[in-house]
Amino acid sequence: MNLTLFDYYRSSASYRVRIALNLKGLAYHRVPINLLESEQKGEAYRKRNPQGFVPMLEADGARLTQSLAIIDWLDSARPDPAFYPADPGDRAHVLALALAVACDIHPLNNLRVLKHLSSMGIEQAGRDDWYRHWVREGLAGLEALAAPRAGRFLFGDSVTAADICLVPQLFNARRFEVALDAFPTLVRVDAEATALAPFAEAHPDRVAPAAA
Ligand SMILES: N[C@@H](CCC(=O)N[C@@H](CS)C(=O)NCC(=O)O)C(=O)O
């Protein structure tokens, strides 16, 4: 497979896809897109991804967007190790955990949202408060949903798509100094997962551009 990932080192949606590629043992070429310079909104990049977001994966010429769709495609193309349990009910639970991050937390705190708050005159302290509020509220829901069925990982003892979404979200939460004491299951699972090579090798510090 010829794989090219267009990403940004600190983008958590990109971080998810790097983890997923590593878990599948797939080699890929990275093309960094600088979000701070708005490269994702430029004409050249929008020709590849009209939504103007990272990540985007080119796979043998096909252009794949949306991190969870890319992760799902990877799981179909390379089923081992599976990102979802086989049982339909368990699968729905894991997908719900992943979506709790990808749909309920992440979009509220995206760069374009924070920039818009800024353009509405909301100062840094207000933007930080916004960020922390939605992360705390989202993580509280995720902790409550995950804890009863968590094992070594968010669901049972194997890595799933839920862990792939959790780790980048906690990286972001720490970056914005959100206290995580109230989320013991999430913090414990994050420590388990980040100790694994496919997660460690996808970490923003490992893929950061030299000058960052
Ligand atoms: N739902 C999309 C979200 C993609 C997304 O929001 N990416 C962010 C970086 S994490 C981005 O490109 N932001 C650019 C912007 O906000 O202008 C996914 O999961 O791939």
mmCIF file with all atom_site columns, C-alpha atoms and ligand atoms in Angstrom, residues 8 10-17 35 38 40-41 45 49 51-56 65-70 102-103 106-107 110-113 115 172, ligand 1:
data_model
loop_
_atom_site.group_PDB
_atom_site.id
_atom_site.type_symbol
_atom_site.label_atom_id
_atom_site.label_alt_id
_atom_site.label_comp_id
_atom_site.label_asym_id
_atom_site.label_entity_id
_atom_site.label_seq_id
_atom_site.pdbx_PDB_ins_code
_atom_site.Cartn_x
_atom_site.Cartn_y
_atom_site.Cartn_z
_atom_site.occupancy
_atom_site.B_iso_or_equiv
_atom_site.pdbx_formal_charge
_atom_site.auth_seq_id
_atom_site.auth_comp_id
_atom_site.auth_asym_id
_atom_site.auth_atom_id
_atom_site.pdbx_PDB_model_num
ATOM   1  C CA  . TYR A 1 8   ? -0.127  18.484 11.633 1.00 0.00 ? 8   TYR A CA  1
ATOM   2  C CA  . ARG A 1 10  ? -0.335  18.712 17.265 1.00 0.00 ? 10  ARG A CA  1
ATOM   3  C CA  . SER A 1 11  ? -3.652  17.989 15.557 1.00 0.00 ? 11  SER A CA  1
ATOM   4  C CA  . SER A 1 12  ? -5.406  15.395 17.689 1.00 0.00 ? 12  SER A CA  1
ATOM   5  C CA  . ALA A 1 13  ? -7.427  14.033 14.762 1.00 0.00 ? 13  ALA A CA  1
ATOM   6  C CA  . SER A 1 14  ? -4.114  13.505 12.923 1.00 0.00 ? 14  SER A CA  1
ATOM   7  C CA  . TYR A 1 15  ? -2.586  11.917 16.023 1.00 0.00 ? 15  TYR A CA  1
ATOM   8  C CA  . ARG A 1 16  ? -5.462  9.374  15.997 1.00 0.00 ? 16  ARG A CA  1
ATOM   9  C CA  . VAL A 1 17  ? -4.649  8.353  12.443 1.00 0.00 ? 17  VAL A CA  1
ATOM   10 C CA  . LEU A 1 35  ? -2.266  24.915 10.687 1.00 0.00 ? 35  LEU A CA  1
ATOM   11 C CA  . SER A 1 38  ? -3.503  28.317 7.649  1.00 0.00 ? 38  SER A CA  1
ATOM   12 C CA  . GLN A 1 40  ? -5.164  23.780 5.458  1.00 0.00 ? 40  GLN A CA  1
ATOM   13 C CA  . LYS A 1 41  ? -7.286  26.609 4.023  1.00 0.00 ? 41  LYS A CA  1
ATOM   14 C CA  . TYR A 1 45  ? -4.551  21.756 0.022  1.00 0.00 ? 45  TYR A CA  1
ATOM   15 C CA  . ASN A 1 49  ? -9.467  18.041 0.940  1.00 0.00 ? 49  ASN A CA  1
ATOM   16 C CA  . GLN A 1 51  ? -13.168 20.651 3.923  1.00 0.00 ? 51  GLN A CA  1
ATOM   17 C CA  . GLY A 1 52  ? -9.794  22.225 4.710  1.00 0.00 ? 52  GLY A CA  1
ATOM   18 C CA  . PHE A 1 53  ? -8.994  19.928 7.637  1.00 0.00 ? 53  PHE A CA  1
ATOM   19 C CA  . VAL A 1 54  ? -6.237  17.548 8.543  1.00 0.00 ? 54  VAL A CA  1
ATOM   20 C CA  . PRO A 1 55  ? -5.830  14.616 8.566  1.00 0.00 ? 55  PRO A CA  1
ATOM   21 C CA  . MET A 1 56  ? -6.157  13.382 5.007  1.00 0.00 ? 56  MET A CA  1
ATOM   22 C CA  . THR A 1 65  ? -10.804 12.286 4.980  1.00 0.00 ? 65  THR A CA  1
ATOM   23 C CA  . GLN A 1 66  ? -12.328 12.380 8.502  1.00 0.00 ? 66  GLN A CA  1
ATOM   24 C CA  . SER A 1 67  ? -10.176 10.556 11.050 1.00 0.00 ? 67  SER A CA  1
ATOM   25 C CA  . LEU A 1 68  ? -12.812 8.020  12.109 1.00 0.00 ? 68  LEU A CA  1
ATOM   26 C CA  . ALA A 1 69  ? -13.594 7.198  8.475  1.00 0.00 ? 69  ALA A CA  1
ATOM   27 C CA  . ILE A 1 70  ? -9.874  6.738  7.817  1.00 0.00 ? 70  ILE A CA  1
ATOM   28 C CA  . ALA A 1 102 ? -14.554 12.919 18.200 1.00 0.00 ? 102 ALA A CA  1
ATOM   29 C CA  . CYS A 1 103 ? -18.059 14.448 18.072 1.00 0.00 ? 103 CYS A CA  1
ATOM   30 C CA  . HIS A 1 106 ? -13.065 17.820 19.859 1.00 0.00 ? 106 HIS A CA  1
ATOM   31 C CA  . PRO A 1 107 ? -15.241 19.992 17.539 1.00 0.00 ? 107 PRO A CA  1
ATOM   32 C CA  . ASN A 1 110 ? -11.009 23.094 17.247 1.00 0.00 ? 110 ASN A CA  1
ATOM   33 C CA  . LEU A 1 111 ? -8.617  25.802 16.050 1.00 0.00 ? 111 LEU A CA  1
ATOM   34 C CA  . ARG A 1 112 ? -11.272 27.506 13.908 1.00 0.00 ? 112 ARG A CA  1
ATOM   35 C CA  . VAL A 1 113 ? -13.661 27.664 16.885 1.00 0.00 ? 113 VAL A CA  1
ATOM   36 C CA  . LYS A 1 115 ? -10.093 31.658 16.362 1.00 0.00 ? 115 LYS A CA  1
ATOM   37 C CA  . ASN A 1 172 ? -4.568  18.135 24.392 1.00 0.00 ? 172 ASN A CA  1
HETATM 38 N N1  . LIG B 2 .   ? -13.920 15.530 12.248 1.00 0.00 ? 1   LIG B N1  1
HETATM 39 C C1  . LIG B 2 .   ? -12.633 15.751 11.641 1.00 0.00 ? 1   LIG B C1  1
HETATM 40 C C2  . LIG B 2 .   ? -11.987 16.909 12.332 1.00 0.00 ? 1   LIG B C2  1
HETATM 41 C C3  . LIG B 2 .   ? -10.745 17.339 11.636 1.00 0.00 ? 1   LIG B C3  1
HETATM 42 C C4  . LIG B 2 .   ? -10.225 18.595 12.276 1.00 0.00 ? 1   LIG B C4  1
HETATM 43 O O1  . LIG B 2 .   ? -10.976 19.382 12.849 1.00 0.00 ? 1   LIG B O1  1
HETATM 44 N N2  . LIG B 2 .   ? -8.926  18.799 12.180 1.00 0.00 ? 1   LIG B N2  1
HETATM 45 C C5  . LIG B 2 .   ? -8.361  19.973 12.755 1.00 0.00 ? 1   LIG B C5  1
HETATM 46 C C6  . LIG B 2 .   ? -7.048  19.665 13.452 1.00 0.00 ? 1   LIG B C6  1
HETATM 47 S S1  . LIG B 2 .   ? -7.281  18.563 14.809 1.00 0.00 ? 1   LIG B S1  1
HETATM 48 C C7  . LIG B 2 .   ? -8.132  20.997 11.672 1.00 0.00 ? 1   LIG B C7  1
HETATM 49 O O2  . LIG B 2 .   ? -7.762  20.666 10.571 1.00 0.00 ? 1   LIG B O2  1
HETATM 50 N N3  . LIG B 2 .   ? -8.372  22.245 12.019 1.00 0.00 ? 1   LIG B N3  1
HETATM 51 C C8  . LIG B 2 .   ? -8.156  23.312 11.117 1.00 0.00 ? 1   LIG B C8  1
HETATM 52 C C9  . LIG B 2 .   ? -8.981  24.488 11.466 1.00 0.00 ? 1   LIG B C9  1
HETATM 53 O O3  . LIG B 2 .   ? -9.668  24.478 12.486 1.00 0.00 ? 1   LIG B O3  1
HETATM 54 O O4  . LIG B 2 .   ? -8.903  25.444 10.690 1.00 0.00 ? 1   LIG B O4  1
HETATM 55 C C10 . LIG B 2 .   ? -11.759 14.497 11.790 1.00 0.00 ? 1   LIG B C10 1
HETATM 56 O O5  . LIG B 2 .   ? -11.988 13.729 12.734 1.00 0.00 ? 1   LIG B O5  1
HETATM 57 O O6  . LIG B 2 .   ? -10.893 14.275 10.942 1.00 0.00 ? 1   LIG B O6  1
#
